[in-house]
XYZ file of C-alpha atoms in Angstrom:
706
model
C 26.904 28.342 -3.805
C 28.641 25.539 -2.109
C 27.112 24.885 1.233
C 30.471 25.558 2.909
C 30.392 29.097 1.529
C 26.992 29.812 2.489
C 27.674 28.350 6.057
C 30.821 30.568 6.272
C 29.100 33.615 5.550
C 26.044 32.635 8.039
C 28.600 32.147 10.903
C 29.920 35.303 10.122
C 26.513 37.208 10.167
C 25.148 35.464 12.825
C 28.147 36.152 14.943
C 27.344 39.981 14.868
C 23.921 39.312 16.250
C 23.278 39.581 19.971
C 21.901 36.318 21.605
C 18.514 37.839 21.797
C 18.786 38.620 17.921
C 19.766 35.141 17.407
C 16.769 33.464 19.098
C 14.592 35.927 17.403
C 15.522 34.559 14.251
C 14.404 31.040 14.870
C 10.769 31.835 14.643
C 8.944 31.096 11.324
C 8.206 35.131 11.295
C 11.765 35.940 11.809
C 12.028 39.892 12.371
C 14.054 42.196 10.667
C 17.422 43.189 12.165
C 17.830 46.898 10.627
C 21.186 47.470 12.038
C 22.635 44.589 9.913
C 20.577 45.259 7.068
C 18.670 42.153 7.196
C 14.948 42.309 6.225
C 12.123 40.265 7.648
C 11.538 36.913 6.392
C 8.563 34.736 6.948
C 9.653 30.885 6.522
C 6.033 29.675 6.050
C 5.491 28.875 2.331
C 3.367 26.130 0.524
C 3.744 24.589 -2.605
C 2.089 21.180 -2.586
C 0.616 21.412 -5.936
C 1.418 25.061 -6.984
C 2.432 28.061 -4.843
C -0.267 28.423 -2.320
C -2.014 31.015 -0.091
C -0.434 33.823 -1.908
C -2.653 34.745 -4.464
C -2.595 33.899 -8.164
C -0.877 30.880 -9.317
C -1.033 27.951 -11.595
C -2.986 25.266 -9.545
C -1.930 21.641 -10.656
C -3.833 18.520 -9.810
C -3.440 17.639 -6.195
C -0.535 15.546 -4.796
C -2.450 12.218 -4.936
C -3.595 12.708 -8.328
C 0.269 13.556 -9.446
C 0.923 10.322 -7.891
C -1.574 8.421 -10.025
C 0.395 9.444 -13.147
C 3.443 7.448 -12.145
C 5.403 9.882 -13.898
C 8.624 11.418 -12.183
C 9.838 13.310 -14.858
C 6.470 15.382 -15.067
C 6.416 15.940 -11.162
C 9.844 17.089 -11.767
C 9.229 19.511 -14.405
C 6.072 20.841 -12.551
C 8.216 21.649 -9.461
C 10.377 23.550 -11.542
C 7.506 25.579 -12.623
C 6.234 25.974 -9.145
C 9.884 27.254 -8.158
C 9.850 29.740 -11.078
C 6.489 31.263 -10.063
C 7.420 31.294 -6.313
C 10.561 33.316 -7.580
C 8.456 35.517 -9.698
C 6.136 36.379 -6.804
C 8.792 36.701 -4.490
C 10.686 39.368 -6.456
C 7.709 41.310 -6.727
C 6.593 41.165 -3.307
C 10.112 41.925 -1.820
C 10.486 44.819 -4.211
C 7.280 46.000 -2.542
C 8.665 45.383 0.986
C 5.831 42.583 1.448
C 7.509 40.060 3.615
C 4.239 38.423 4.654
C 3.487 34.786 5.433
C 3.406 32.595 2.231
C 5.485 34.960 0.212
C 8.984 33.776 0.742
C 10.907 31.047 -0.978
C 11.179 28.088 1.692
C 8.079 25.800 0.694
C 6.752 23.090 3.243
C 6.382 20.625 0.471
C 6.460 17.637 -0.339
C 4.235 15.573 2.037
C 6.089 12.155 1.921
C 4.078 10.459 4.681
C 2.757 6.912 3.837
C -1.030 6.782 3.062
C -1.349 3.755 5.143
C -5.037 3.774 6.068
C -7.980 5.538 3.881
C -9.762 7.107 6.655
C -6.817 9.881 6.999
C -8.141 13.198 5.696
C -4.647 14.297 4.754
C -3.787 11.513 2.654
C -4.383 13.405 -0.667
C -1.643 15.559 0.265
C 0.652 12.582 -0.077
C 2.012 10.362 -3.017
C 0.204 7.237 -1.875
C 0.727 4.214 0.188
C 4.018 2.906 -1.412
C 7.470 3.823 -0.200
C 9.217 3.277 -3.296
C 6.625 5.442 -5.505
C 6.415 7.812 -2.757
C 10.589 8.305 -2.789
C 10.712 8.328 -6.364
C 8.217 11.061 -6.813
C 9.484 13.079 -3.762
C 13.012 12.986 -5.026
C 11.768 14.226 -8.427
C 9.865 16.968 -6.908
C 12.586 18.414 -4.543
C 14.859 18.154 -7.363
C 12.728 20.342 -9.614
C 11.850 22.596 -6.805
C 15.485 23.145 -5.621
C 16.928 23.421 -9.148
C 20.412 22.890 -10.215
C 21.457 26.524 -10.503
C 24.269 28.455 -8.872
C 21.952 29.214 -6.156
C 18.855 27.288 -4.889
C 15.807 28.098 -6.926
C 13.381 27.377 -4.037
C 13.888 25.382 -0.826
C 11.888 22.224 -0.387
C 10.727 20.701 3.070
C 10.018 16.778 3.495
C 7.137 16.563 6.042
C 5.974 15.115 8.171
C 8.615 13.207 9.761
C 8.257 10.389 10.495
C 5.357 8.350 11.660
C 2.428 10.370 10.653
C -0.766 9.436 9.059
C -4.002 10.048 11.427
C -6.050 10.314 13.490
C -6.328 13.924 12.932
C -8.401 14.539 16.154
C -5.707 12.825 18.158
C -2.613 14.219 16.435
C -1.698 16.589 19.216
C -1.359 13.787 22.153
C -1.138 10.766 19.882
C 1.847 8.306 20.195
C 2.153 6.341 17.186
C 4.063 3.056 17.937
C 5.901 1.487 15.106
C 8.269 -1.387 14.946
C 11.862 -1.142 13.962
C 10.873 -3.133 10.905
C 8.097 -0.980 9.915
C 10.011 2.100 10.544
C 12.830 0.958 8.100
C 10.571 -0.784 5.717
C 7.740 1.519 5.286
C 7.672 4.919 7.395
C 11.304 6.080 6.807
C 12.498 5.398 3.053
C 11.058 8.296 1.394
C 12.437 10.725 4.024
C 15.798 8.843 3.434
C 15.689 9.115 -0.076
C 14.775 12.844 -0.205
C 17.742 13.550 2.255
C 20.431 11.402 0.693
C 19.602 11.748 -2.924
C 17.808 14.990 -3.602
C 19.529 16.782 -0.641
C 16.350 18.278 0.471
C 17.017 21.458 2.532
C 14.497 21.334 5.283
C 12.755 18.575 7.042
C 9.321 19.106 9.208
C 8.691 17.162 12.143
C 5.123 15.626 12.962
C 2.799 16.691 15.738
C 2.642 13.328 17.279
C 4.978 11.183 19.352
C 6.797 8.211 17.418
C 7.445 5.541 20.004
C 7.304 7.909 23.020
C 9.201 10.734 21.804
C 7.428 14.017 20.411
C 8.705 14.116 16.897
C 9.927 17.670 16.926
C 11.950 17.031 19.969
C 13.035 13.573 19.254
C 16.737 12.918 19.586
C 16.120 9.409 17.914
C 14.485 10.914 14.830
C 16.332 14.331 14.362
C 20.090 13.477 15.668
C 20.635 9.969 15.571
C 18.871 9.148 12.142
C 18.484 12.310 10.275
C 21.795 13.873 10.991
C 24.150 11.013 12.233
C 22.966 8.343 9.957
C 21.592 10.178 6.706
C 24.107 13.336 7.245
C 21.322 15.793 6.872
C 22.740 19.217 6.543
C 19.552 21.413 6.187
C 17.326 22.854 8.731
C 14.710 21.269 10.801
C 11.369 23.086 11.337
C 8.482 22.205 13.836
C 5.066 21.484 12.406
C 2.944 24.556 13.517
C 2.379 25.040 17.102
C 3.661 21.372 17.768
C 6.382 22.456 20.204
C 3.739 23.810 22.707
C 1.752 20.262 22.413
C 5.111 18.919 24.465
C 3.699 20.597 27.594
C -0.092 20.965 26.763
C -0.761 17.757 25.322
C 1.880 15.117 25.297
C 2.813 16.006 28.808
C 6.547 15.216 28.539
C 7.478 18.696 29.704
C 6.001 21.127 32.109
C 6.606 24.467 30.871
C 7.048 26.333 27.398
C 10.731 26.789 28.395
C 11.084 23.392 29.029
C 9.381 22.690 25.648
C 11.406 24.904 23.737
C 14.790 23.324 25.251
C 13.779 19.897 24.448
C 13.244 21.116 20.794
C 16.163 22.963 20.103
C 18.407 20.499 22.152
C 17.165 17.770 19.847
C 17.933 19.599 16.745
C 14.652 21.565 16.095
C 16.125 24.822 14.189
C 13.046 26.789 13.424
C 9.633 27.067 15.323
C 6.432 27.381 13.547
C 4.417 28.853 16.364
C 5.477 30.755 19.218
C 6.945 28.606 21.728
C 10.624 29.691 20.836
C 9.828 33.149 22.558
C 10.618 31.254 25.753
C 14.259 30.268 24.364
C 16.013 33.063 26.283
C 13.958 32.121 29.552
C 15.236 28.621 28.945
C 18.828 30.083 28.539
C 18.496 31.745 31.710
C 17.327 28.636 33.458
C 20.287 26.662 32.081
C 18.461 24.497 29.966
C 19.733 25.699 26.605
C 23.260 26.730 25.661
C 24.352 29.762 23.661
C 26.140 27.360 21.234
C 22.712 25.888 20.583
C 20.878 28.942 19.738
C 23.893 29.849 17.472
C 23.917 26.718 15.660
C 20.315 26.955 14.697
C 20.458 30.227 13.382
C 23.582 29.457 11.579
C 21.815 26.511 9.899
C 18.902 28.958 8.849
C 21.098 31.546 7.582
C 22.740 28.989 5.472
C 19.532 28.156 3.800
C 18.909 31.843 3.139
C 22.478 32.345 1.634
C 21.981 29.124 -0.406
C 18.730 30.688 -1.756
C 20.656 33.874 -2.541
C 18.496 36.291 -0.618
C 21.426 38.477 0.173
C 22.966 38.443 -3.682
C 21.854 39.010 -7.137
C 21.173 35.821 -8.319
C 20.087 34.242 -11.908
C 16.352 34.093 -10.528
C 15.867 37.949 -9.982
C 15.066 38.438 -13.608
C 12.023 35.923 -13.643
C 9.275 38.329 -14.122
C 5.628 38.151 -12.694
C 4.506 36.891 -16.336
C 5.726 33.390 -15.320
C 2.908 33.041 -12.936
C 0.099 31.128 -14.898
C 2.136 31.214 -18.234
C 0.808 29.212 -21.198
C 3.455 26.589 -20.406
C 2.578 26.090 -16.980
C -0.929 25.798 -17.624
C -0.287 23.359 -20.257
C 1.713 21.103 -17.812
C -1.164 21.196 -15.645
C -3.459 20.087 -18.373
C -1.067 17.296 -19.170
C -0.701 16.238 -15.512
C -4.683 16.261 -15.280
C -5.131 13.649 -18.038
C -2.197 11.267 -17.074
C -3.604 11.264 -13.604
C -7.180 10.268 -14.609
C -7.689 6.394 -13.619
C -10.499 4.661 -15.433
C -11.686 1.770 -12.962
C -14.422 0.223 -15.237
C -15.568 0.520 -18.879
C -18.136 -1.816 -20.537
C -17.323 -0.137 -23.950
C -19.422 3.318 -23.196
C -16.000 5.126 -23.185
C -15.013 7.190 -24.938
C -18.231 8.811 -25.686
C -18.991 9.774 -29.296
C -19.953 13.377 -29.713
C -21.483 12.589 -32.931
C -23.775 9.786 -31.575
C -24.871 11.965 -28.717
C -27.947 14.673 -28.847
C -28.197 15.379 -25.114
C -25.614 14.961 -22.187
C -26.968 14.865 -18.614
C -24.257 16.165 -16.054
C -25.352 15.557 -12.438
C -23.727 15.696 -9.062
C -22.675 17.885 -6.461
C -19.054 17.830 -7.643
C -20.163 18.511 -11.360
C -19.922 22.396 -10.900
C -17.818 22.624 -7.964
C -14.494 24.870 -7.872
C -13.831 23.499 -4.426
C -13.619 19.684 -6.195
C -10.977 20.784 -8.568
C -8.421 21.853 -5.844
C -7.907 19.829 -3.006
C -6.444 21.448 -0.028
C -3.229 23.734 0.349
C -4.068 25.424 -2.902
C -3.249 28.794 -4.780
C -5.828 30.966 -6.583
C -6.397 30.389 -10.125
C -7.414 33.277 -12.535
C -9.705 30.826 -14.078
C -11.535 27.613 -13.033
C -13.117 24.983 -15.521
C -15.337 22.668 -13.558
C -16.276 19.309 -15.072
C -19.655 20.518 -16.237
C -18.214 23.647 -17.825
C -15.363 21.323 -19.664
C -18.112 19.313 -21.088
C -20.254 22.271 -22.080
C -17.278 23.805 -24.169
C -16.501 20.415 -25.524
C -20.138 19.686 -26.782
C -21.120 23.288 -27.808
C -22.697 23.245 -30.991
C -22.828 19.507 -31.209
C -24.901 18.377 -28.280
C -27.084 19.977 -25.302
C -25.646 19.640 -21.947
C -28.364 19.555 -19.040
C -27.366 20.155 -15.562
C -28.512 19.158 -12.026
C -26.829 19.350 -8.565
C -28.616 16.288 -7.831
C -27.728 16.905 -3.909
C -25.836 18.809 -1.531
C -22.278 17.541 -0.801
C -23.279 15.983 2.471
C -26.210 17.786 3.899
C -29.759 16.359 3.536
C -30.860 19.424 1.407
C -29.739 22.070 -1.044
C -32.401 24.676 0.160
C -32.975 25.347 3.585
C -36.737 25.155 3.689
C -36.945 22.363 1.152
C -37.702 18.563 1.841
C -34.799 16.140 2.321
C -33.418 15.092 -1.147
C -34.837 18.424 -2.741
C -32.968 17.963 -6.003
C -33.486 14.116 -6.592
C -36.344 14.497 -8.743
C -34.640 16.986 -10.953
C -31.676 14.658 -11.197
C -33.969 12.022 -12.347
C -35.541 14.358 -14.750
C -32.322 15.257 -16.418
C -31.061 11.723 -16.474
C -34.497 10.818 -18.358
C -34.076 13.482 -20.818
C -30.432 12.506 -21.695
C -28.503 10.131 -23.873
C -25.933 9.551 -21.342
C -25.267 10.697 -17.671
C -22.116 11.840 -16.416
C -22.349 11.664 -12.654
C -19.870 13.640 -10.378
C -19.873 12.411 -6.902
C -17.065 12.685 -4.318
C -15.868 14.779 -1.500
C -13.688 17.969 -1.272
C -11.519 19.887 1.175
C -14.392 20.565 3.354
C -14.958 16.737 4.025
C -11.236 15.437 3.873
C -8.474 17.542 5.084
C -6.434 18.731 7.936
C -7.934 19.280 11.382
C -9.033 22.539 12.027
C -9.261 23.377 8.264
C -12.307 21.237 7.246
C -15.923 21.852 7.931
C -15.767 18.292 8.990
C -15.742 19.045 12.529
C -17.296 15.691 13.748
C -13.966 13.549 12.281
C -11.467 16.424 12.395
C -10.972 16.152 8.453
C -10.803 12.275 8.633
C -13.378 9.834 7.396
C -15.382 7.559 9.557
C -15.942 5.032 6.860
C -15.292 4.511 3.214
C -18.951 5.346 2.278
C -19.927 8.480 0.464
C -22.356 10.759 2.354
C -25.832 9.453 2.554
C -27.113 12.344 0.125
C -24.788 11.073 -2.453
C -25.681 7.347 -1.954
C -29.096 8.485 -2.388
C -28.252 10.251 -5.624
C -26.685 7.213 -7.063
C -29.763 5.213 -6.421
C -31.906 7.842 -8.113
C -29.943 8.318 -11.119
C -29.443 4.256 -11.412
C -33.322 3.990 -11.269
C -33.824 5.731 -14.577
C -31.857 3.057 -16.554
C -29.551 5.600 -18.703
C -26.124 4.959 -19.508
C -24.048 6.456 -16.700
C -20.323 7.564 -16.431
C -19.664 7.712 -12.739
C -16.690 10.329 -12.085
C -15.287 10.206 -8.484
C -13.639 13.259 -7.208
C -11.839 12.507 -4.144
C -8.396 12.208 -2.643
C -8.997 8.984 -0.900
C -10.466 5.400 -1.427
C -14.062 5.142 -1.332
C -16.414 2.235 -1.602
C -17.447 1.940 -5.210
C -19.173 -1.286 -5.074
C -22.593 0.050 -6.048
C -21.196 2.145 -8.822
C -19.394 -0.903 -9.937
C -22.715 -2.697 -10.083
C -24.958 -0.163 -11.441
C -22.961 2.211 -13.800
C -21.246 1.390 -17.129
C -17.849 3.204 -16.192
C -16.004 4.712 -13.307
C -13.332 7.457 -13.480
C -11.285 8.537 -10.692
C -10.638 12.053 -11.155
C -8.885 13.027 -7.907
C -8.734 16.778 -7.188
C -7.814 17.650 -10.914
C -6.849 21.274 -10.751
C -8.080 24.459 -11.234
C -8.824 23.965 -15.111
C -9.357 20.223 -14.766
C -12.592 20.336 -16.461
C -11.211 21.091 -19.803
C -8.692 17.967 -19.690
C -11.409 15.664 -18.039
C -13.931 16.482 -20.933
C -11.278 15.511 -23.579
C -10.601 12.370 -21.995
C -14.232 11.353 -21.652
C -14.543 12.239 -25.446
C -11.447 10.345 -26.381
C -8.886 12.859 -27.188
C -6.748 11.407 -24.951
C -6.669 8.167 -23.241
C -7.020 7.797 -19.522
C -3.539 6.102 -18.278
C -3.458 6.764 -14.406
C -2.692 3.946 -12.033
C -4.033 3.793 -8.384
C -1.385 4.785 -5.811
C -3.550 3.658 -3.050
C -5.510 0.369 -2.436
C -9.324 0.601 -2.620
C -10.632 -1.692 0.000
C -14.117 -3.471 0.119
C -14.636 -2.136 3.668
C -13.007 -1.197 7.019
C -13.424 -4.807 8.041
C -10.290 -5.387 5.675
C -8.266 -2.869 8.060
C -6.716 -2.742 11.400
C -7.866 -0.154 13.731
C -6.883 3.561 12.603
C -4.733 4.102 15.685
C -2.753 0.874 15.157
C 0.548 1.503 13.233
C 1.482 -1.919 12.335
C 1.670 -2.414 8.969
C 0.212 -5.908 9.044
C -2.945 -6.020 6.854
C -2.428 -2.620 5.380
C -1.724 -1.534 1.815
C -1.156 -3.774 -1.172
C 2.208 -4.797 0.137
C 0.777 -6.383 3.431
C -3.059 -7.105 2.774
C -4.262 -10.656 2.804
C -7.808 -10.125 1.241
C -8.789 -9.062 -2.057
C -9.105 -5.316 -3.009
C -11.990 -3.732 -4.508
C -9.452 -1.689 -7.039
C -5.953 -2.730 -6.342
C -2.764 -0.376 -6.062
C -1.362 -0.097 -9.430
C -4.466 -0.673 -11.308
C -6.034 1.443 -14.312
C -7.526 0.937 -17.615
C -6.956 2.380 -20.731
C -8.848 2.801 -24.055
C -6.297 0.719 -25.521
C -4.913 -2.692 -24.453
C -1.365 -2.811 -23.618
C 0.317 -5.890 -22.158
C 3.828 -6.911 -21.657
C 4.672 -9.627 -24.256
C 8.203 -10.121 -23.276
C 10.710 -9.245 -20.584
C 14.194 -10.209 -20.200
C 17.045 -9.578 -17.816
C 19.833 -7.824 -19.930
C 22.328 -6.538 -17.418
C 23.408 -7.410 -13.938
C 25.910 -4.236 -12.663
C 29.478 -5.229 -11.831
C 29.026 -2.309 -8.982
C 27.587 -3.370 -5.603
C 25.804 -0.968 -3.446
C 26.160 -0.866 0.344
C 24.235 -3.959 0.838
C 26.422 -5.909 -1.661
C 23.770 -6.251 -4.224
C 23.677 -5.090 -7.965
C 21.455 -2.963 -10.184
C 19.620 -4.938 -12.864
C 18.389 -3.915 -15.927
C 15.282 -5.312 -17.483
C 14.179 -4.925 -21.260
C 10.552 -4.974 -21.624
C 8.605 -5.409 -24.852
C 4.574 -4.129 -24.511
C 2.128 -4.399 -27.398
C -1.156 -2.441 -27.790
C -3.625 -4.887 -28.998
C -6.387 -2.497 -28.792
C -7.725 0.307 -31.540
C -6.601 3.416 -29.470
C -3.245 5.028 -29.051
C -2.633 5.085 -25.478
C 0.165 5.767 -22.699
C 0.507 3.243 -19.917
C 2.814 2.405 -17.219
C 5.022 -0.520 -17.123
C 5.486 -1.566 -13.490
C 7.914 -4.291 -11.854
C 7.396 -5.892 -8.789
C 9.720 -7.869 -6.657
C 9.336 -10.937 -4.307
C 12.263 -12.308 -2.317
C 11.698 -15.920 -2.282
C 14.063 -16.941 0.254
C 13.937 -14.737 3.140
C 11.435 -14.995 6.178
C 11.756 -11.258 6.443
C 10.507 -10.587 2.941
C 7.276 -8.212 2.543
C 4.418 -10.534 2.203
C 3.417 -9.534 -0.995
C 5.481 -8.468 -4.399
C 6.467 -4.628 -4.006
C 6.944 -1.960 -6.645
C 10.420 -1.574 -7.539
C 10.548 0.009 -11.127
C 8.050 1.672 -13.316
C 8.086 3.842 -16.562
C 5.292 5.655 -18.484
C 5.384 4.582 -22.207
C 3.436 5.476 -25.243
C 1.912 2.800 -27.593
C 0.027 3.377 -30.669
C -2.916 0.803 -31.532
C -1.736 -2.335 -32.922
C 2.102 -1.689 -32.280
C 4.820 -2.656 -29.812
C 7.543 -0.511 -28.275
C 10.772 -1.560 -26.262
C 11.920 -0.171 -23.168
C 14.607 -0.798 -20.353
C 13.897 -0.308 -16.698
C 16.541 -0.637 -13.818
C 15.515 -2.506 -10.464
C 17.892 -0.912 -7.858
C 19.888 -3.224 -5.724
C 18.209 -1.884 -2.743
C 14.989 -3.410 -4.049
C 16.323 -6.894 -3.323
C 17.163 -6.242 0.487
C 14.922 -7.107 3.387
C 14.497 -5.532 6.636
C 14.787 -7.699 9.896
C 12.790 -7.417 13.125
C 15.780 -5.267 14.580
C 14.939 -2.630 11.737
C 18.287 -3.792 9.926
C 17.956 -3.746 6.115
C 20.000 -6.186 4.650
C 20.710 -9.059 1.940
C 19.236 -12.048 2.717
C 18.593 -15.047 0.367
C 19.735 -15.016 -3.338
C 16.457 -16.176 -5.176
C 13.922 -13.528 -6.502
C 10.949 -13.391 -8.808
C 10.204 -10.329 -10.807
C 6.795 -9.692 -12.143
C 6.579 -7.245 -15.122
C 3.368 -5.730 -16.404
C 1.181 -2.946 -16.292
C -0.262 -3.873 -12.969
C 0.542 -5.588 -9.734
C 0.509 -9.387 -9.851
C -2.231 -9.944 -7.595
C -5.182 -12.019 -8.228
C -7.719 -9.063 -8.224
C -5.673 -7.205 -10.621
C -5.627 -10.345 -13.083
C -9.223 -10.517 -12.540
C -9.964 -7.133 -13.355
C -7.845 -6.849 -16.679
C -7.790 -10.720 -17.710
C -4.097 -10.234 -18.161
C -1.071 -11.681 -16.433
C 2.434 -10.212 -15.966
C 5.548 -11.871 -17.087
C 7.492 -13.375 -14.445
C 11.385 -13.535 -14.152
C 13.351 -15.649 -11.938
C 16.540 -13.976 -11.036
C 19.461 -15.223 -8.981
C 21.975 -12.940 -7.276
């Protein structure tokens, strides 16, 4: 259905409503209007990595893990599967007249905020720290979720617009100050791509203020940029209970009616919360016009018509059997395998099951379901922890011993026991094992959203980059035994791994790998599949490398602006093979020019695997403007492609670097062409000194003049 037709039908339907009815439809829990045959509809749905909070669904790896796969095509396919499960559930729920929260077709995903600081608890909901990677993955997700059918398969939502990445404890009163350059260069590009390329149906505002304006009531963000500059045609929704922050915390208004008026007059159509209950009072006080209320209702009903909620659609026949079907579970398995990042391997991996008699599986995340899921997750009908995955793989071939080793963050596992009550058992298990798989990290109770975690002392954020002391003690206890150790980190953010790098034979970053992730992890550990993920974030050596958490200037943050060496760099990840780029050449400069007067360029890349294992890897191209004073400090990612290379063989592939990659942003926030000389770096990593040190490989350099 064309948007024009959907809007025409929406206008006609809304015209038959009273003003009170129209205002009532701007709540996330929109009530039924029985006289018009309109059922109730709850706009609040979640699908960050699977249909969430609505019962059984395929639970894919957390978003940060999917980002590590650097596989936009697979993310798009997975998003289509999520939409199919959402439709299947909606078809059944609505047939039973169950219109409860989380059971609609408007999903408040993806989160395309930039993970600028590793302390932020919600960073694992994002696609990492790079605007280009976030844009490509976000566009793929939105297109996959919304589909290309006659009607929209499901409606995606870009959140949290726009400058939002902690601290969680301050978000309701915090003012994020960002320069015009940082806005255009870092904080806005992903949102712009989702609007202009993927035509995302909804955008959600953030809790905080940006440069003085509450994001959910910001004329600058919503009207000037989103609607006027980017031509956004969908609906805008507040974050939940964010509008009441206007008068309770930001103190930019004095009453709920004033807050409601500020939000709707700025262009916020839908209120997740209850402040829009005061819209009619705002109208009576002359703060809001009837036209503003009507326009918001029309936008919302345009979305409902685009979803075909009042018509028979091609998706009505998607049956409940689509939920957790074999195809979706298989895709989750593939994504888990692609997401795993191997940070260190002295040759111990892959493990040879024929040479091992006893495997020690140790750690608080080894047999933890929570560590599989991350936050904003659905419910799986089956969970396979790392311990269970290894046990199943080794059955009949090796014995598996297990010890929890320690609590996730508490001093003891048993209330009446002494501190460190499982450390001795962990050492015993290690002594009796040929190899130890040590599973440490965090889960959603330690890093996540304010109010959702048990980490009340930091509201879901981290205070530092260290693991909890209970786990640091466990690492020391296991290391003291002297057995070979594979350290598996299950976390959604950067952790200081200096001790693990010094003491252990291998380090695997597993993220939050999905409900059945243990099966996939075991297959990678034992060599059925080569790890090939790349870090979508920088692992720092410590907080001293970072500015203050509340400082939103990008200077010194992320791989694009950092001045020191990383512990593990963005874009880094080892495989069981050894893939290097042996040749790269510019083969075409498009005759067409983009709005900046710059062409797309096509690069042909030859990659060879000199190792003994077949493997996937990720070709990465980084660009550096060598003329402009406004260029980003370090080379920035501008193209990537996942490839598969058999041992001893080479492959050729082509990548396109878009003209936009050659632009710079000046101090006034204007993106433009400046200069004509550029350097492209083509490899399986970024061209920083630390990546070269870790891999003993150099990317191929190309000089380009445009």
